Short mmCIF file of C-alpha atoms in Angstrom, two decimals:
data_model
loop_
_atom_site.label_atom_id
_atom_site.label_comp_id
_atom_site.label_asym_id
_atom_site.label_seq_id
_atom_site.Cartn_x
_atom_site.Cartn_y
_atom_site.Cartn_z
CA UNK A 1125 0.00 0.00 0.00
CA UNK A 1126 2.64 2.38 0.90
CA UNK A 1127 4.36 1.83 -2.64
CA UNK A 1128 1.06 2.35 -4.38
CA UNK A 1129 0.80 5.52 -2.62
CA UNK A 1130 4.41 6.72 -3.46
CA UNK A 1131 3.89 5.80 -6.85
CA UNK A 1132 0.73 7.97 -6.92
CA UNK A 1133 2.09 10.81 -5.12
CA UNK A 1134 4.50 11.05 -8.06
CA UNK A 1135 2.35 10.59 -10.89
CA UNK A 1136 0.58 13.62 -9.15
CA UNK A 1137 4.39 15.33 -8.35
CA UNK A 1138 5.10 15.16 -12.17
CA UNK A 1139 1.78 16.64 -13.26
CA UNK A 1140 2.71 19.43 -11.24
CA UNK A 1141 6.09 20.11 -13.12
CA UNK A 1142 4.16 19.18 -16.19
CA UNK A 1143 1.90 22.48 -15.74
CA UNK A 1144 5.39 24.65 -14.45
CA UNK A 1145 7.05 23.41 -17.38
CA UNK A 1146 4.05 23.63 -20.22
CA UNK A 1147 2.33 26.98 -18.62
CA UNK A 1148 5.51 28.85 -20.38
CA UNK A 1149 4.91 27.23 -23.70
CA UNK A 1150 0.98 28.54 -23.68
CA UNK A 1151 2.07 31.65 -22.85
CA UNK A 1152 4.56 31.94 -25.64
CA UNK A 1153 1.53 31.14 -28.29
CA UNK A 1154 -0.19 33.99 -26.79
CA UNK A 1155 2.13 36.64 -26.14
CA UNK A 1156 2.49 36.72 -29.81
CA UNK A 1157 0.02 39.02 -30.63
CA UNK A 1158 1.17 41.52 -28.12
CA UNK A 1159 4.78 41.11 -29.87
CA UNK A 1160 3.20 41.65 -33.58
CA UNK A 1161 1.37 45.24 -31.95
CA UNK A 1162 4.63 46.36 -30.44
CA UNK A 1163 7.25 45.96 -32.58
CA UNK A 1164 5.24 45.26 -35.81
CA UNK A 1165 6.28 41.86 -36.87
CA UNK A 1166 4.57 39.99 -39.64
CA UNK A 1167 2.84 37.24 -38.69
CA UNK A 1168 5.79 34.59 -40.01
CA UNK A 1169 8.14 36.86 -38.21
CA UNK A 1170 6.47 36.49 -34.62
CA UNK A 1171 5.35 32.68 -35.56
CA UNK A 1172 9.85 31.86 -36.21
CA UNK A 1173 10.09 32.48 -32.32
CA UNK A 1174 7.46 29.20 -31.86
CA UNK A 1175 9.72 27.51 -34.76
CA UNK A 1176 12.97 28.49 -33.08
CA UNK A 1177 11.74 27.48 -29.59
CA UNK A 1178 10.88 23.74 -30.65
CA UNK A 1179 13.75 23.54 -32.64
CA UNK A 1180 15.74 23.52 -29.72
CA UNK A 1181 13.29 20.89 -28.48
CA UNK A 1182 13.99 18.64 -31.40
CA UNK A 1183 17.84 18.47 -30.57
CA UNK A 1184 17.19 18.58 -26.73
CA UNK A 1185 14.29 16.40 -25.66
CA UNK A 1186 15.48 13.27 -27.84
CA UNK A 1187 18.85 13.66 -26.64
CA UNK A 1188 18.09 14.00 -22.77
CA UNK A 1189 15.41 10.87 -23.46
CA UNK A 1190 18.43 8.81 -24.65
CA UNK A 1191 20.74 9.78 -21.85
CA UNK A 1192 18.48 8.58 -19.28
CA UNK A 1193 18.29 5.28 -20.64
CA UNK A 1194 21.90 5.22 -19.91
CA UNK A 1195 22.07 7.32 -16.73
CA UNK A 1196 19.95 9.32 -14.15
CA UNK A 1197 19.19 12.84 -15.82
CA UNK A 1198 16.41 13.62 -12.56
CA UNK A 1199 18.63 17.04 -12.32
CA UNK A 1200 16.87 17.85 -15.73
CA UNK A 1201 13.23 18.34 -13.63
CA UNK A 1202 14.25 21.27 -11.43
CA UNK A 1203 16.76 22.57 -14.21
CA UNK A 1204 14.11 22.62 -16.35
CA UNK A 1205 11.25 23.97 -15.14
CA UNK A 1206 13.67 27.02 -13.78
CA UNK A 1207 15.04 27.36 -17.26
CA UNK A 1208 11.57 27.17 -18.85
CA UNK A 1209 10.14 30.11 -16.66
CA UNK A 1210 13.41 32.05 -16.98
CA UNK A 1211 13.51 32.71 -20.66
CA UNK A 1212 9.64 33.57 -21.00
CA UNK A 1213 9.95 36.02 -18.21
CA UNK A 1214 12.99 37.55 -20.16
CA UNK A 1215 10.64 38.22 -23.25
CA UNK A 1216 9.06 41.37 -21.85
CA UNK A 1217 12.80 42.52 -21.21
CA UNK A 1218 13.75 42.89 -24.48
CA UNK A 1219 12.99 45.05 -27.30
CA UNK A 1220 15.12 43.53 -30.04
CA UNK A 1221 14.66 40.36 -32.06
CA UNK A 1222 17.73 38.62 -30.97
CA UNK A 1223 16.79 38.84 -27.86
CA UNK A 1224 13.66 37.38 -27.83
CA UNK A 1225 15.31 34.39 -29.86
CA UNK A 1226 17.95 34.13 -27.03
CA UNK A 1227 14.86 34.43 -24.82
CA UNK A 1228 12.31 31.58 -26.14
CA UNK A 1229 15.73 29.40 -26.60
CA UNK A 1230 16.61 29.44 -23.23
CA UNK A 1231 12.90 28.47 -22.52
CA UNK A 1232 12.58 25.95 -25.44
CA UNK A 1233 15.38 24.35 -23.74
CA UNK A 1234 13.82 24.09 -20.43
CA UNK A 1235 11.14 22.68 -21.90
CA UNK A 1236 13.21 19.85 -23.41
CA UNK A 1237 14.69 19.26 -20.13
CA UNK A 1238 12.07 18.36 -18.19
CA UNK A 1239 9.79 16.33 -20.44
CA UNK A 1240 11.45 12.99 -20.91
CA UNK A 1241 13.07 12.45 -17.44
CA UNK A 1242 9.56 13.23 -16.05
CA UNK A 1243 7.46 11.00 -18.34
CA UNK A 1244 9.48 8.34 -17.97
CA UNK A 1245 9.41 8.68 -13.81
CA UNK A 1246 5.48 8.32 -14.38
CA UNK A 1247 6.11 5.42 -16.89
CA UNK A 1248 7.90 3.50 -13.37
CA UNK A 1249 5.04 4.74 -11.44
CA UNK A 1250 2.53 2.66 -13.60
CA UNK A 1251 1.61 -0.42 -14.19
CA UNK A 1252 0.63 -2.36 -17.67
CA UNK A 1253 -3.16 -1.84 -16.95
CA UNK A 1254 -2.98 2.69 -16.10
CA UNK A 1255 -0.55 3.29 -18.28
CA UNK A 1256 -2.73 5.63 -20.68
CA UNK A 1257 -4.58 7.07 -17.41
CA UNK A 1258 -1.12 7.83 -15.77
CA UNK A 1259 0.03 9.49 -18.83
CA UNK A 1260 -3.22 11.36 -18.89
CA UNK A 1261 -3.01 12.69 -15.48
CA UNK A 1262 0.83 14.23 -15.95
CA UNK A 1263 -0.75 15.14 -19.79
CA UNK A 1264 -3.61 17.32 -17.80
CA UNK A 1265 -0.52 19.01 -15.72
CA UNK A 1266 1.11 20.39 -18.94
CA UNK A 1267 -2.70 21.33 -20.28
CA UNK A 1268 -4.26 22.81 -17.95
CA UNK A 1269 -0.01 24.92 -17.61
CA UNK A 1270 -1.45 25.50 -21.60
CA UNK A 1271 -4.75 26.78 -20.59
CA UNK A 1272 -3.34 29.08 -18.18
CA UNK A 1273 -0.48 30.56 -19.75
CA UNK A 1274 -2.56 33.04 -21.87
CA UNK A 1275 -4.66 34.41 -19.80
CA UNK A 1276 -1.80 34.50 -17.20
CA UNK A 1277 0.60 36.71 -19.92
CA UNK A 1278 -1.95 38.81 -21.02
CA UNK A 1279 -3.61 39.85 -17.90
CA UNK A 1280 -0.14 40.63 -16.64
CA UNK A 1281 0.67 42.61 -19.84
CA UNK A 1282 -1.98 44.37 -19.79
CA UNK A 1283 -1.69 45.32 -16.08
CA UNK A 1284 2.09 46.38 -15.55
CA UNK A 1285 3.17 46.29 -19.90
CA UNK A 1286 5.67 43.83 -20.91
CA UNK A 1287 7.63 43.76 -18.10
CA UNK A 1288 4.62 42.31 -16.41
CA UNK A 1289 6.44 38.44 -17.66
CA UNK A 1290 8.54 38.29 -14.98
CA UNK A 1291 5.49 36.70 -13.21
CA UNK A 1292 6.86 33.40 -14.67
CA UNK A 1293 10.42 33.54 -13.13
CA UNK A 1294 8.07 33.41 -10.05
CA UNK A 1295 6.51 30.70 -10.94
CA UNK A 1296 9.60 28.96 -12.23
CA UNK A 1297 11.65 29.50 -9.00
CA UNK A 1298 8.64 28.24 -6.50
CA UNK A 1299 8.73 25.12 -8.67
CA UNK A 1300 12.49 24.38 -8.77
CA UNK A 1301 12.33 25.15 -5.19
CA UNK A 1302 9.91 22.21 -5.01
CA UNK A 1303 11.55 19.55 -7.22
CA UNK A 1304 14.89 20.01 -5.77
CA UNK A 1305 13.39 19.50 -2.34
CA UNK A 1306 12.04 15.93 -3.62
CA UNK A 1307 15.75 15.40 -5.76
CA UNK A 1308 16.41 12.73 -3.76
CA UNK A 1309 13.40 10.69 -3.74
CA UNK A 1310 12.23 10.83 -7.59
CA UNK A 1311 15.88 9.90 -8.08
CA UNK A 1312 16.11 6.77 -6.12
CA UNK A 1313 12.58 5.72 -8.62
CA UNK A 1314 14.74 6.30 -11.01
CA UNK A 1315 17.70 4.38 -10.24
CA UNK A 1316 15.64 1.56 -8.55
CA UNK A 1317 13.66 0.45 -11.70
CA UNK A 1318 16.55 0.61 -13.96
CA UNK A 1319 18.07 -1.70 -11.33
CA UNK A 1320 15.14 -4.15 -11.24
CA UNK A 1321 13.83 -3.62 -15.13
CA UNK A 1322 10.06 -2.88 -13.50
CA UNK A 1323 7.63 -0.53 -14.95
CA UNK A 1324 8.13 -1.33 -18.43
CA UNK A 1325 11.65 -0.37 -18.83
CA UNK A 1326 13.67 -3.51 -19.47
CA UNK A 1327 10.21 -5.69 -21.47
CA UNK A 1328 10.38 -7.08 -24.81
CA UNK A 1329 11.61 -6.21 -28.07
CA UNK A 1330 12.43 -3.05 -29.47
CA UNK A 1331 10.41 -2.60 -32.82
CA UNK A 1332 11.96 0.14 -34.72
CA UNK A 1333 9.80 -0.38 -37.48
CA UNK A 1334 6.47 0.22 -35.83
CA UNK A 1335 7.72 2.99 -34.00
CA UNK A 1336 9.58 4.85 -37.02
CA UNK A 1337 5.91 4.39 -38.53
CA UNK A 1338 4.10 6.14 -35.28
CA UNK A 1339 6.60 8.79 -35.48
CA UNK A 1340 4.52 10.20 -38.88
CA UNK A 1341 1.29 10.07 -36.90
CA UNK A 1342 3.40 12.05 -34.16
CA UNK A 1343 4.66 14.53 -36.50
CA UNK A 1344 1.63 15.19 -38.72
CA UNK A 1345 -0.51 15.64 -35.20
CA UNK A 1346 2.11 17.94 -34.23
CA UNK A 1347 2.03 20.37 -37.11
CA UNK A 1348 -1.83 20.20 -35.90
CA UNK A 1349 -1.32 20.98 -32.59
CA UNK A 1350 0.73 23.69 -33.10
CA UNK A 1351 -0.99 25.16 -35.96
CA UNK A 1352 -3.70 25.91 -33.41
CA UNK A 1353 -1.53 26.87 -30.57
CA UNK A 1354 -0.03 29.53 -32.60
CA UNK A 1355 -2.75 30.26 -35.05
CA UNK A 1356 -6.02 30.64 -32.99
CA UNK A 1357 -5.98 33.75 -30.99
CA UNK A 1358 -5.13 35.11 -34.11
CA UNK A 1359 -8.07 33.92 -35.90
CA UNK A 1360 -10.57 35.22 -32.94
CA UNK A 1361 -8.69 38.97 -33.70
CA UNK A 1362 -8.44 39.19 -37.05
CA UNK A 1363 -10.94 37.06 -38.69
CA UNK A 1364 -13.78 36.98 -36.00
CA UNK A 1365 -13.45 40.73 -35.25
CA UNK A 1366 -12.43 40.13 -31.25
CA UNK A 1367 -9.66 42.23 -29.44
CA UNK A 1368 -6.67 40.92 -27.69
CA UNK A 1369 -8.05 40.28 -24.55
CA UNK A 1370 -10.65 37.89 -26.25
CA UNK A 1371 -8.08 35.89 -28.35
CA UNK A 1372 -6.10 35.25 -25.37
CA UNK A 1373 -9.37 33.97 -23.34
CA UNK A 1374 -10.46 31.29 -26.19
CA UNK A 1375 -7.14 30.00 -26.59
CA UNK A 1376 -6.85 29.85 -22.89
CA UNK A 1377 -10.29 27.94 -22.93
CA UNK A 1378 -8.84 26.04 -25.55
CA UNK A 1379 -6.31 24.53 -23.60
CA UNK A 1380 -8.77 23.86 -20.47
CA UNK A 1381 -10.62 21.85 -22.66
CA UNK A 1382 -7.67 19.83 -23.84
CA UNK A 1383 -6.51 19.42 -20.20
CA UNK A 1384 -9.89 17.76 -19.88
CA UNK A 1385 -9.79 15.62 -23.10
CA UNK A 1386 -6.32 14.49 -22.15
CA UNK A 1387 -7.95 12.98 -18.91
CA UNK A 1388 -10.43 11.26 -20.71
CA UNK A 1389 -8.68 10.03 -23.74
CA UNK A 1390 -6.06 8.48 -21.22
CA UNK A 1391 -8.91 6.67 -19.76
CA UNK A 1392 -10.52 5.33 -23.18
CA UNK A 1393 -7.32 4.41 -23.86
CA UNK A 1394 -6.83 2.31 -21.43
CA UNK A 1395 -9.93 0.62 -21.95
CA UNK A 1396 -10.61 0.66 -25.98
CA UNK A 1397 -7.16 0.65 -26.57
CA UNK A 1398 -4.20 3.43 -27.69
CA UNK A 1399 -4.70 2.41 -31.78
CA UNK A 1400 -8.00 2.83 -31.62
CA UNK A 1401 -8.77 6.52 -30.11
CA UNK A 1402 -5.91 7.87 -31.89
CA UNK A 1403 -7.07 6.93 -35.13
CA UNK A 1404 -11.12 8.23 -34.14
CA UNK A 1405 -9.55 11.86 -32.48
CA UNK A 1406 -7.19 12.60 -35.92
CA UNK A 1407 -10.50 11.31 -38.13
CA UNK A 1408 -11.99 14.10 -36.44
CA UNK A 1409 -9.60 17.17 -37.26
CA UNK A 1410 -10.54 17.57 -40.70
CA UNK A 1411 -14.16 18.79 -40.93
CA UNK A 1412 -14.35 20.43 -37.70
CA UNK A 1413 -11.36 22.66 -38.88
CA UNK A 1414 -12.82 23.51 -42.41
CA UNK A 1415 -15.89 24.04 -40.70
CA UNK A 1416 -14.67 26.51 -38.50
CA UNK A 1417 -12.73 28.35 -41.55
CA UNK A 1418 -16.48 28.72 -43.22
CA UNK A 1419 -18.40 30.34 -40.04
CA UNK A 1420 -18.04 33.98 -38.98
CA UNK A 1421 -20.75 33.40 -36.01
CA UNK A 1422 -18.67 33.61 -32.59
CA UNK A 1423 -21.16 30.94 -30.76
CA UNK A 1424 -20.44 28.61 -33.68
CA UNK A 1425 -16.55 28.69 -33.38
CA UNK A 1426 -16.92 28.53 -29.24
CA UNK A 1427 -18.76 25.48 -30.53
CA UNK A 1428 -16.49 24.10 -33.02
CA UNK A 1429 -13.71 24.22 -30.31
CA UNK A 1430 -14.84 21.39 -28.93
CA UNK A 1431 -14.64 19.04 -31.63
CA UNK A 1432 -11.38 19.82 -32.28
CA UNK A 1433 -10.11 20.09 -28.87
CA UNK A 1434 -10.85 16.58 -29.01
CA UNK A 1435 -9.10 15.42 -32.01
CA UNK A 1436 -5.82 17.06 -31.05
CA UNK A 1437 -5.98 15.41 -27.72
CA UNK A 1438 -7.44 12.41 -27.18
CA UNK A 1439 -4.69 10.91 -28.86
CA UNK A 1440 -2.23 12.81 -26.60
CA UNK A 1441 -1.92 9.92 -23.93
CA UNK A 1442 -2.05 7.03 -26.55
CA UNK A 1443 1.08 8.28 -28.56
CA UNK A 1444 3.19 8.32 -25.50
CA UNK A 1445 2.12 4.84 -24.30
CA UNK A 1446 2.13 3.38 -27.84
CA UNK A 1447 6.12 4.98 -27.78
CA UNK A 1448 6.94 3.23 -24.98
CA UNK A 1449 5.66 0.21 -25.52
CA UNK A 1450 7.17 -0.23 -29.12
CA UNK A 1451 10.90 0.58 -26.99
CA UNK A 1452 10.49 -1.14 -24.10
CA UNK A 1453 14.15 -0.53 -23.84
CA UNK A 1454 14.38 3.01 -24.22
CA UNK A 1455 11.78 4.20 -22.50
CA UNK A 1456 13.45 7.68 -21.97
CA UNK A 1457 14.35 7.97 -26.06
CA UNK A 1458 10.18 7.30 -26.95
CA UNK A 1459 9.61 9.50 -24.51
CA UNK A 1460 11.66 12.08 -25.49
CA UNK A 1461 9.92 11.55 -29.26
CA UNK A 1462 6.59 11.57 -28.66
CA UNK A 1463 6.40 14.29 -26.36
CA UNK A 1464 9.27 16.40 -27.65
CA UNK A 1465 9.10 15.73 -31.52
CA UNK A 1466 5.11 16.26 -30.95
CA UNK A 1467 5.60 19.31 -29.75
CA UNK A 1468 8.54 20.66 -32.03
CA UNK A 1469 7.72 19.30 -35.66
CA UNK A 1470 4.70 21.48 -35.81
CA UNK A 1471 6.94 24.18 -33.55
CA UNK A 1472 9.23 24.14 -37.04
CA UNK A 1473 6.74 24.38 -39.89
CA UNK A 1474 5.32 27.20 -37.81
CA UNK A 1475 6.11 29.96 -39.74
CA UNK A 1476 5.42 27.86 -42.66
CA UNK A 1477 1.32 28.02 -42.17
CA UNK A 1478 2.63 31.60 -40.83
CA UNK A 1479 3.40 32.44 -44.97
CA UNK A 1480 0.60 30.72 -46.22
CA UNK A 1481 -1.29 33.49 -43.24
CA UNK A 1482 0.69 36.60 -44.27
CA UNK A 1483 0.21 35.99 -47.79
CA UNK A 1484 -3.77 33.97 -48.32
CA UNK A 1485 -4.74 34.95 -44.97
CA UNK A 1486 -5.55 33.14 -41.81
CA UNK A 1487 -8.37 30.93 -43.04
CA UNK A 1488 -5.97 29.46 -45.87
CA UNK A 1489 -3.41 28.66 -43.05
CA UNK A 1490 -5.90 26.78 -41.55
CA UNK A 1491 -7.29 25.13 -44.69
CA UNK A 1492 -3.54 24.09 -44.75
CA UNK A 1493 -3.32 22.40 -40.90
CA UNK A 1494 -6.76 20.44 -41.92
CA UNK A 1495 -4.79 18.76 -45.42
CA UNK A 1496 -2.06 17.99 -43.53
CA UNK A 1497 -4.31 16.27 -40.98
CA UNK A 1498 -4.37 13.82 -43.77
CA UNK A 1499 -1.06 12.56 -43.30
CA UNK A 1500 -1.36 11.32 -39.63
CA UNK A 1501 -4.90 9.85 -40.40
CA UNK A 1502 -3.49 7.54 -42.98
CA UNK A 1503 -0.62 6.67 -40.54
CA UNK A 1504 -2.61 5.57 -37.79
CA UNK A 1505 -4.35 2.95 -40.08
CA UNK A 1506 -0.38 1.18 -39.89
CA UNK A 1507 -0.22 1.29 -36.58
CA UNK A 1508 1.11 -2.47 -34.90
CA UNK A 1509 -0.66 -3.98 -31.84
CA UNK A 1510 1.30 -4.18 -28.80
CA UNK A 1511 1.40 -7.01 -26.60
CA UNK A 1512 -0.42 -5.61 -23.86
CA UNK A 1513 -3.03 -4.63 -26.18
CA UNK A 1514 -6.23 -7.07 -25.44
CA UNK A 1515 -7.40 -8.82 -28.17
CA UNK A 1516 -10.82 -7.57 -28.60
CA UNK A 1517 -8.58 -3.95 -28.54
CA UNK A 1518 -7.01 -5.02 -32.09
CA UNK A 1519 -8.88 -3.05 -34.18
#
């Protein structure tokens, strides 16, 4: 009872750091506009801060994942959530583009730090039958960080000006303060179930193949996911007629409601298995997106939120635990993949859908995100069983 309890305590312990480490990443979508109205950037300009951020992430988090196969890397939890909190705070410091790149990469790399150390302390935590739900609860950590991070950056913009970021180095020093406090602990996890091979780590074969073909459902879903992190506030302003304050409230809602739908998916993960809900939640993208590009209502796009809240993340949990279980040997490495690369890929082709914005307009961009959406859907279809898949899961 006792070691169920620990193990709990820190599936809970990593959400935590999930939402210190993830609220600086919804705040970067959404202190974007305020960015564009005071120093005039186009809209590819501001969006190459997202790209440059997750670029970082695509060098860092696979990396890090790979070390701590081989070592323990626990140091990366407090050292990233303090570096992830740092360089957003710095971005109301600066007036010059060069310093907002060094800004976002210092945060990027935070970012990168923490995410595949702390997954794969939640991956020990579990066993084969919560796996999905375990992922979902640290998943709703980074969210509901998502959800807040807007409404956080923009209230305290709007309040004190752009200095009014600093709020996060705050935030990112209470949390360090907290994780280092618990160093010890989270790293004896660590070190005790590479020891004894338990929760998953040292289980089967590694299948390359399956997982190479996972990694274009990751990446497609990615350039989704960020698409709308970067792209919807922006829609709400310019297209639906709302100000700033409004933009940064629905994207803030936005990520609420994937904080919930990560919770859930976990759970119908768990139980009608990972291939399954990923391939309904992508299937789902596509006409709620084009819908939304063809309404100019307000109560209609609130509405349409939902739909694709959905698609973007109830597949969030069953990526990760499909990952894992494809490298049951390097645990750390599909971590650091499917929650680094599915946050990066789309980080890079960011200013991408930002030129297809500056020069069609917004609704083309997002005409764009809903073809792409095709290339993840038809991935998921290849998608190998696992053994710990049930049979009547094998669909």
């Amino acid at each position: 009872m006792g070691s169920l309890q620990q193990n709990t305590k820190y599936k809970y312990l990593m959400s935590l750091g999930h939402f210190c480490s993830d609220i600086n990443q919804g705040a970067l979508s959404a202190v974007l506009p305020f960015l564009i109205a005071a120093h005039g950037y186009s809209y590819a300009t501001a969006a190459s801060l997202v790209m440059i951020s997750n670029l970082v992430g695509s060098a860092v988090q696979p990396l890090i994942g790979y070390l701590s196969d081989k070592r323990s890397t626990t140091w990366a939890i407090p050292v990233g959530v303090l570096m992830a909190g740092s360089g957003i705070a710095l971005t109301g410091f600066t007036s010059n583009f060069l310093g907002l790149c060094v800004a976002v990469v210092i945060s990027g790399t935070g970012v990168s730090l923490f995410h595949p150390q702390a997954v794969k302390l939640v991956n020990y935590a579990s066993d084969a039958g919560n796996r999905a739900r375990s992922i979902g609860i640290f998943s709703f950590g980074g969210s509901l960080g998502f959800s807040l991070g807007p409404m956080l950056v923009s209230t305290a913009i709007l309040s004190v000006g752009m200095h009014g970021t600093a709020v996060f180095l705050a935030i990112a020093l209470t949390s360090c303060t907290i994780f280092s406090s618990q160093y010890k602990c989270m790293a004896a996890l660590g070190a005790g179930r590479m020891n004894d091979g338990a929760g998953g780590n040292r289980r089967g074969t590694d299948d390359w193949g399956a997982f190479a073909r996972l990694c274009f459902t990751i990446f497609g879903r990615s350039i989704m996911m960020c698409g709308m992190n970067t792209f919807l506030a922006l829609y709400w302003i310019h297209e639906l007629g709302q100000t700033e304050r409004v933009g940064s409230a629905m994207l803030s809602v936005y990520y609420a409601m994937g904080a919930i739908c990560t919770l859930i998916g976990g759970r119908l993960a768990d139980r009608f298995g990972c291939r399954r809900m990923t391939k309904i939640s992508i299937a789902m993208f596509i006409p709620s997106v084009l819908l939304l590009v063809f309404t100019r209502n307000t109560f209609i796009a609130a509405a349409l939120m939902l739909p694709i809240v959905a698609s973007i993340y109830f597949s969030y949990s069953p990526v990760v635990v499909l990952g894992q279980q494809y490298l049951p040997n390097h645990v750390g490495f599909a971590s650091g993949v499917t929650m680094g690369l599915a946050v990066s890929i789309g980080g890079i082709m960011a200013p991408v859908l930002g030129m297809v914005a500056d020069r069609f307009g917004l609704p083309a961009a997002f005409c764009a995100m809903a073809a792409v959406a095709v290339i993840p859907l038809a991935a998921s279809f290849t998608l190998k069983p696992t053994e710990d898949e049930k049979p009547a899961q094998r669909a």
